[in-house]
Coordinates of C-alpha atoms in Angstrom, one line a residue:
X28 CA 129.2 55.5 98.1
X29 CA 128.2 58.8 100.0
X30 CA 129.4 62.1 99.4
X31 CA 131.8 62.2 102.3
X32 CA 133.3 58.2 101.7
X33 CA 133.8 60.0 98.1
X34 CA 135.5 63.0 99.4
X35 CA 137.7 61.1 101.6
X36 CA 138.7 58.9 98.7
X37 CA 139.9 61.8 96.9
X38 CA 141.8 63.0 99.6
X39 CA 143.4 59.6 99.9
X40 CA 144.2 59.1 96.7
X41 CA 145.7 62.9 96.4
X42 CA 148.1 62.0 99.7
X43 CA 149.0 58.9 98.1
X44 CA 149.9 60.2 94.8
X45 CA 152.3 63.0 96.5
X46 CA 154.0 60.4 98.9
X47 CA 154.3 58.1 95.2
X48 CA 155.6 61.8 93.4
X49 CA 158.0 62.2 96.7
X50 CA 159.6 59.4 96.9
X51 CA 160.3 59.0 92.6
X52 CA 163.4 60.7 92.9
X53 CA 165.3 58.0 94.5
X54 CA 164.5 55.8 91.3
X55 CA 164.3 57.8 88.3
X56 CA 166.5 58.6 86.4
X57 CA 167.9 62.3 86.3
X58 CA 166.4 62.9 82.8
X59 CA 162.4 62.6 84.8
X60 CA 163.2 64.4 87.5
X61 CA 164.2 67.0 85.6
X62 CA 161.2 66.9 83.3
X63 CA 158.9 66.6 86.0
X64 CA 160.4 69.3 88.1
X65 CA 159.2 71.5 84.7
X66 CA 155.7 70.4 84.9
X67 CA 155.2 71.1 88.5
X68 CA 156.3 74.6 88.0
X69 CA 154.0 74.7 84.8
X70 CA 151.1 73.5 87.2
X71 CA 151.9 76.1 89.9
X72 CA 152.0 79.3 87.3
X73 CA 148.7 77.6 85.3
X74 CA 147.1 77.4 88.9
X75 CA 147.9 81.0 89.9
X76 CA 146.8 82.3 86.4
X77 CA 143.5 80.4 87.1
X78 CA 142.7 81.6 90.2
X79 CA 143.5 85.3 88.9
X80 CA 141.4 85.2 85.8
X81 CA 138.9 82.2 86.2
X82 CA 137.6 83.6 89.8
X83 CA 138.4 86.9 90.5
X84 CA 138.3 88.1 86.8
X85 CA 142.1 89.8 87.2
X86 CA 143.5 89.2 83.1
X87 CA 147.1 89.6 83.8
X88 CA 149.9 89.4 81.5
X89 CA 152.7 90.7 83.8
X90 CA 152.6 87.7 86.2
X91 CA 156.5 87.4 84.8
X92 CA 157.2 90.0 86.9
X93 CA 157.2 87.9 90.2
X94 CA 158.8 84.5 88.3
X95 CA 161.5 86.8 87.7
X96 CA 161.6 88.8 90.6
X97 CA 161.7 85.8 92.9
X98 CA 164.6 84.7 91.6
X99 CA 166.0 87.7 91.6
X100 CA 165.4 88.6 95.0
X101 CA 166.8 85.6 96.2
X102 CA 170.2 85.8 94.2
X103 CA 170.7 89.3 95.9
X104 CA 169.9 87.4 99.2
X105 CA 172.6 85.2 98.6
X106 CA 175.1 87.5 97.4
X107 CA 174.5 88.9 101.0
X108 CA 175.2 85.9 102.3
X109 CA 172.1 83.9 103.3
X110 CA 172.2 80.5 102.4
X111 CA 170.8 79.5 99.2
X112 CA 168.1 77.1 100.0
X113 CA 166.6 79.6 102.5
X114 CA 167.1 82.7 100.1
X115 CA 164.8 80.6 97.7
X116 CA 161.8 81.2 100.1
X117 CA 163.0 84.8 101.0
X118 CA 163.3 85.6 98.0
X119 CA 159.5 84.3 97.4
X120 CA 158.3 86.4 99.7
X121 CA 160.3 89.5 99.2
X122 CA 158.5 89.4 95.7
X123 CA 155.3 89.3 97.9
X124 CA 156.0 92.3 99.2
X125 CA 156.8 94.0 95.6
X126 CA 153.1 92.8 94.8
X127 CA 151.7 94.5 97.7
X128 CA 153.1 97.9 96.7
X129 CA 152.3 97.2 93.3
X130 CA 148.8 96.5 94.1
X131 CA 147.6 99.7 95.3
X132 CA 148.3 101.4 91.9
X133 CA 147.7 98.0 89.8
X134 CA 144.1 97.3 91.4
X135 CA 142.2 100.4 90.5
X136 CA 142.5 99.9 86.8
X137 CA 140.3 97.2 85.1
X138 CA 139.7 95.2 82.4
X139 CA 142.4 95.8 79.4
X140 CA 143.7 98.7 81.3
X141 CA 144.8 96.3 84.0
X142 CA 146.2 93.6 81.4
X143 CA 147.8 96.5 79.5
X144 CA 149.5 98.0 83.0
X145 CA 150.6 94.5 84.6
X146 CA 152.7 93.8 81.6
X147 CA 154.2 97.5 81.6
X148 CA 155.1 97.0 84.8
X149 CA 156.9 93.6 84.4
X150 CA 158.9 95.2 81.7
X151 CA 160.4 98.5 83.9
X152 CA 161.2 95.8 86.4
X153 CA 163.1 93.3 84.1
X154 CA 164.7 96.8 82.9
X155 CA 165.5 98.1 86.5
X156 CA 166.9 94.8 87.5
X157 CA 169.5 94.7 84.1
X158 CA 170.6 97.7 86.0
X159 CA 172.1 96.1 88.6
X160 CA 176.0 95.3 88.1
X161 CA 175.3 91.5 90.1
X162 CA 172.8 90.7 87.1
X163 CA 175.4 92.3 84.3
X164 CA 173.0 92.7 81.9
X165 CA 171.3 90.8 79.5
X166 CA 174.3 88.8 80.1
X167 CA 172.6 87.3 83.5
X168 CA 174.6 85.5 86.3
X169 CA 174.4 82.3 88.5
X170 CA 173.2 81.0 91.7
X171 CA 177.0 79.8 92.2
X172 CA 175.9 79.0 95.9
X173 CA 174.0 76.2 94.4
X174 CA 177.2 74.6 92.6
X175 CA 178.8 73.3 96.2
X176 CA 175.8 71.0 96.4
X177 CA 176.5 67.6 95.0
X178 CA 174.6 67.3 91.9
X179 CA 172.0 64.0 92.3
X180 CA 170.8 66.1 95.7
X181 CA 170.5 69.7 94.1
X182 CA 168.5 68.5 91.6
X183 CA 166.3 66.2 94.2
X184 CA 166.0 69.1 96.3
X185 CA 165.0 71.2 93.2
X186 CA 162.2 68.7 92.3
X187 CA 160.5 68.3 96.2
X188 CA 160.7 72.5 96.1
X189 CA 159.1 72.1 93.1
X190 CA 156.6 69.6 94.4
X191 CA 156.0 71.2 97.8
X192 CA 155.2 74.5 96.5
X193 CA 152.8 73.2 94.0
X194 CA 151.0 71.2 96.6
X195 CA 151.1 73.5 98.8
X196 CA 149.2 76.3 96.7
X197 CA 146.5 74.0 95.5
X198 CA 145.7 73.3 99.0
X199 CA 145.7 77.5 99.7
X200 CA 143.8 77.8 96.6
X201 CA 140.7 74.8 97.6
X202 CA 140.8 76.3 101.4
X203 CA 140.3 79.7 99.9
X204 CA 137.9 78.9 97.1
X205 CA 135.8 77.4 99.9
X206 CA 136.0 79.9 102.3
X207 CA 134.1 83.2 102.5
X208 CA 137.0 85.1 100.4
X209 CA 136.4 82.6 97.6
X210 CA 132.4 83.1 97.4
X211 CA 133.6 87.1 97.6
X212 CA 136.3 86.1 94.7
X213 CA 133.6 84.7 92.3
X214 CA 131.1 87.2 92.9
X215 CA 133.9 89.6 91.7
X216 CA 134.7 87.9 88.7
X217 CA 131.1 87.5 87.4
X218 CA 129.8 91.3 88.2
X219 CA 132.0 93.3 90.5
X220 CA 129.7 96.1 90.8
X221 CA 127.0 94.1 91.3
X222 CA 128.9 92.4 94.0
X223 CA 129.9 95.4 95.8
X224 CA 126.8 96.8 96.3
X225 CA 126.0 93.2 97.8
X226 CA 128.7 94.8 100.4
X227 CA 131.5 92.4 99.1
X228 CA 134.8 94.6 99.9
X229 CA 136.3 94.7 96.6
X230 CA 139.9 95.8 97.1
X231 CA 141.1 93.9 100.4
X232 CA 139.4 90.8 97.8
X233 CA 141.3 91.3 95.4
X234 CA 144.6 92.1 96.8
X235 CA 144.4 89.1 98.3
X236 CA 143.8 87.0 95.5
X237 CA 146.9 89.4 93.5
X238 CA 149.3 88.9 96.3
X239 CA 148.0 84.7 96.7
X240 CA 148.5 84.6 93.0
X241 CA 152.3 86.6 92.8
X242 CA 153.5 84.6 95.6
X243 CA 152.9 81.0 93.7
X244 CA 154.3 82.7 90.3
X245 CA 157.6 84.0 92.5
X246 CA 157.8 80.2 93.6
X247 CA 157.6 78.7 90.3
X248 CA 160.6 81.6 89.6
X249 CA 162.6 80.4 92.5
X250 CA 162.2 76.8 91.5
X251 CA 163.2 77.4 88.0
X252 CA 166.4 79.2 89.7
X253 CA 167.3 76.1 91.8
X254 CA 167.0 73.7 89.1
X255 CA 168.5 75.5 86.1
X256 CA 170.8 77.8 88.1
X257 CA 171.2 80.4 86.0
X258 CA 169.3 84.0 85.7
X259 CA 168.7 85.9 82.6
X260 CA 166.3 88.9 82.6
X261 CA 165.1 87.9 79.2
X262 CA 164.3 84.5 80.2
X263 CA 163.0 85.1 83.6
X264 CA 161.2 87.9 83.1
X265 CA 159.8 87.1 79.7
X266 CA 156.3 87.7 78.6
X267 CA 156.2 84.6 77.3
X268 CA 155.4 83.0 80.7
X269 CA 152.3 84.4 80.4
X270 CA 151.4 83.4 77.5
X271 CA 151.9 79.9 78.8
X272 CA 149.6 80.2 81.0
X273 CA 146.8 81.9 79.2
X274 CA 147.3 78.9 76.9
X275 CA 147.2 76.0 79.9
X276 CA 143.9 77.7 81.6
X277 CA 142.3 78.6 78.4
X278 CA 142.5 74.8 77.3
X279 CA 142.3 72.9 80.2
X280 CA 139.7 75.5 81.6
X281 CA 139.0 78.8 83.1
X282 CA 136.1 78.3 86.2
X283 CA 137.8 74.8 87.5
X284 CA 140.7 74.3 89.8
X285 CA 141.3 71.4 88.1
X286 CA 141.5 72.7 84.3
X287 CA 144.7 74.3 84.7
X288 CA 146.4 71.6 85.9
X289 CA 144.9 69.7 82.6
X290 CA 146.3 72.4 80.1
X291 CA 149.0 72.1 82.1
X292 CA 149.3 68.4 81.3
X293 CA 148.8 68.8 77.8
X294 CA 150.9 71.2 77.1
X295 CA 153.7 69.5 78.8
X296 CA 152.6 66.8 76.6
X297 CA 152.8 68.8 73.3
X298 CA 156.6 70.5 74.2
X299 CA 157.8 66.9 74.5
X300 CA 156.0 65.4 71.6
X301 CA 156.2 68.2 69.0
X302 CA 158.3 70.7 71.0
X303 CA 161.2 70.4 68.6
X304 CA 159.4 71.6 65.9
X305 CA 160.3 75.8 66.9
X306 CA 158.0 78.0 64.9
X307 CA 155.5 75.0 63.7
X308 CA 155.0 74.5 67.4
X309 CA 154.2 77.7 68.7
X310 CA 152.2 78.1 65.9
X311 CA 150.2 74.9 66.8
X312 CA 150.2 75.8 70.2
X313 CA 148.4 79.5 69.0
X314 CA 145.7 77.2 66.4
X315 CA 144.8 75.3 69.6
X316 CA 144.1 78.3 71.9
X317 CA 142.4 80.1 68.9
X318 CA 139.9 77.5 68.7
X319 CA 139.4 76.5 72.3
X320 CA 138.6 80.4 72.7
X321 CA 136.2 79.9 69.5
X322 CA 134.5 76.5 70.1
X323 CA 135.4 75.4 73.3
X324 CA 135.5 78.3 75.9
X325 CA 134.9 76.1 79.1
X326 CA 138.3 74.3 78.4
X327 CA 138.5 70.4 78.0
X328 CA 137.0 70.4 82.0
X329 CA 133.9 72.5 81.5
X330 CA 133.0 69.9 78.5
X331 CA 133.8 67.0 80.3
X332 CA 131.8 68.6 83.0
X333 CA 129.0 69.1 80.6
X334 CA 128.7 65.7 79.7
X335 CA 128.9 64.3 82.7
X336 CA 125.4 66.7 83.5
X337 CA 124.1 65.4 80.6
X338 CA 124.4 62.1 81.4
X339 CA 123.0 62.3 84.8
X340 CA 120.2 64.1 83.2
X341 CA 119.1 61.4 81.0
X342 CA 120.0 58.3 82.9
X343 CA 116.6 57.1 83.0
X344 CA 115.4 56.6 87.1
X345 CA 114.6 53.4 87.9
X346 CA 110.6 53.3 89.2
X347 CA 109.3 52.9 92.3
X348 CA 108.5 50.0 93.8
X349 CA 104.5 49.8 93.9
X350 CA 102.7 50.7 97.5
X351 CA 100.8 46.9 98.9
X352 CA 97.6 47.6 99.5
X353 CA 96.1 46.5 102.9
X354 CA 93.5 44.5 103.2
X355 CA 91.3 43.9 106.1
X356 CA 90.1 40.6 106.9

């Protein structure tokens, strides 16, 4: 099979699988959709965090900020009496447009001073918005717009969100990565100096990727909203959505699109095997990052990748057939 039958295998079998994934809700049961709803949004933040850290070398632990600010924007939409569903988007971008500010102080730091400031940040803002009497606290309030939708469709309409936005980022993400932003993207996360005296422009790079990256994490917020409903600051703006997703790319792996998608996977795998296990869990879940970070620092991708250039490497080549030798009469 050549390169470009192989390629449009894989597109075919991606297309076919999200036409499969669309059309599940109208025979599971409630209990999947809802589970499956979760792990789409797990993808979606595990893809941004990827993107941020694994190619452009951004180490963020504030990305709660925009999970929680999407929602947030979009309850304040509503309360102003836009329509929920639509809110949901607005309320996407209008934490977009928080990023953009954000970047032009955020940006010029690197390194741990970045990490240190993006999480500093997300906390004022989970602090600023308990200041607002519609939020009440670390009491929280409800999308209550969402409760005049019968139930079986609001959470169908939660899950193909869900769904869309995911697929819709990982197709932003492989256009990107393949364009010249992308090459300008990894050149930044190997050696940014060395890349801009190459004559990469550094800052309209990486504000790209920051404001790419806020606006998946702000629709994995807004899809959380529309299938649980409810806001509280401490959930929706908690650090520990972060940690998540330094877990899912640090295991499934860093350089890949498709190792966060894997830790994603596996942890989803690990909350619904072992999940009920509280403090043992997380601290299994902190044993397996530990040692990925020790022994295995491509992820579970970069070793299969390994082996499969190993293998290739080895295979021994099959010799040539021998030249006939012409003879003349």
């Amino acid at each position: 099979m050549s390169a470009r039958q192989g390629s449009t295998a894989r597109w075919a079998a991606c297309i076919a699988a999200g036409l499969l994934l669309a059309l599940l809700p109208l025979a599971a049961g409630a209990s999947v959709v809802d589970k499956l709803t979760g792990l789409f949004i797990l993808m979606l933040l595990a893809a941004m965090w990827g993107l941020m850290a694994g190619q452009a070398g951004l180490v963020s632990v504030g990305q709660q900020a925009f999970f929680g600010l999407g929602a947030y924007v979009a309850l304040r939409l509503v309360d102003g009496g836009l329509p929920a569903y639509p809110a949901l988007l607005a309320g996407a971008l209008g934490a977009v447009g928080v990023a953009w500010v954000l970047s032009v102080f955020l940006l010029r730091l690197k390194d741990g001073e970045f990490a240190i400031a993006t999480w500093v940040v997300a906390e004022v803002i989970r602090i600023l918005v308990m200041l607002d009497p519609l939020v009440q606290g670390e009491t929280g309030t409800s999308l209550i717009a969402l409760n005049a939708v019968e139930p079986v469709l609001r959470r169908n309409i939660g899950y193909w969100f869900a769904l869309g936005a995911l697929a819709a980022m990982l197709l932003a993400v492989w256009w990107l990565l393949r364009s010249p932003v992308g090459t300008a993207t990894r050149a930044l996360g190997d050696d940014d100096e060395a890349a801009a005296a190459l004559g990469v422009r550094v800052m309209p790079t990486r504000r790209a990727i920051y404001l790419l990256g806020a606006f998946g994490c702000a629709l994995a917020g807004v899809a959380w909203l529309a299938s649980a409903i409810t806001f509280l600051p401490r959930t929706n703006f908690g650090v520990q959505w972060s940690v998540l997703m330094l877990f899912m790319v640090l295991v499934g792996g860093l350089r890949s699109m498709a190792g966060p998608l894997v830790g994603a996977l596996l942890l989803f795998g690990l909350q619904e095997i072992v999940g009920h296990l509280g403090a043992w869990y997380l601290a299994g879940l902190g044993g397996v990052a530990a040692a990925c970070a020790l022994w295995l620092p491509q992820g579970l991708v970069g070793l299969w990748q390994q082996r499969q250039a190993r293998t290739a490497t080895e295979r021994p080549s099959l010799p040539s057939p021998p030249t006939p030798r012409r003879t003349t009469p």
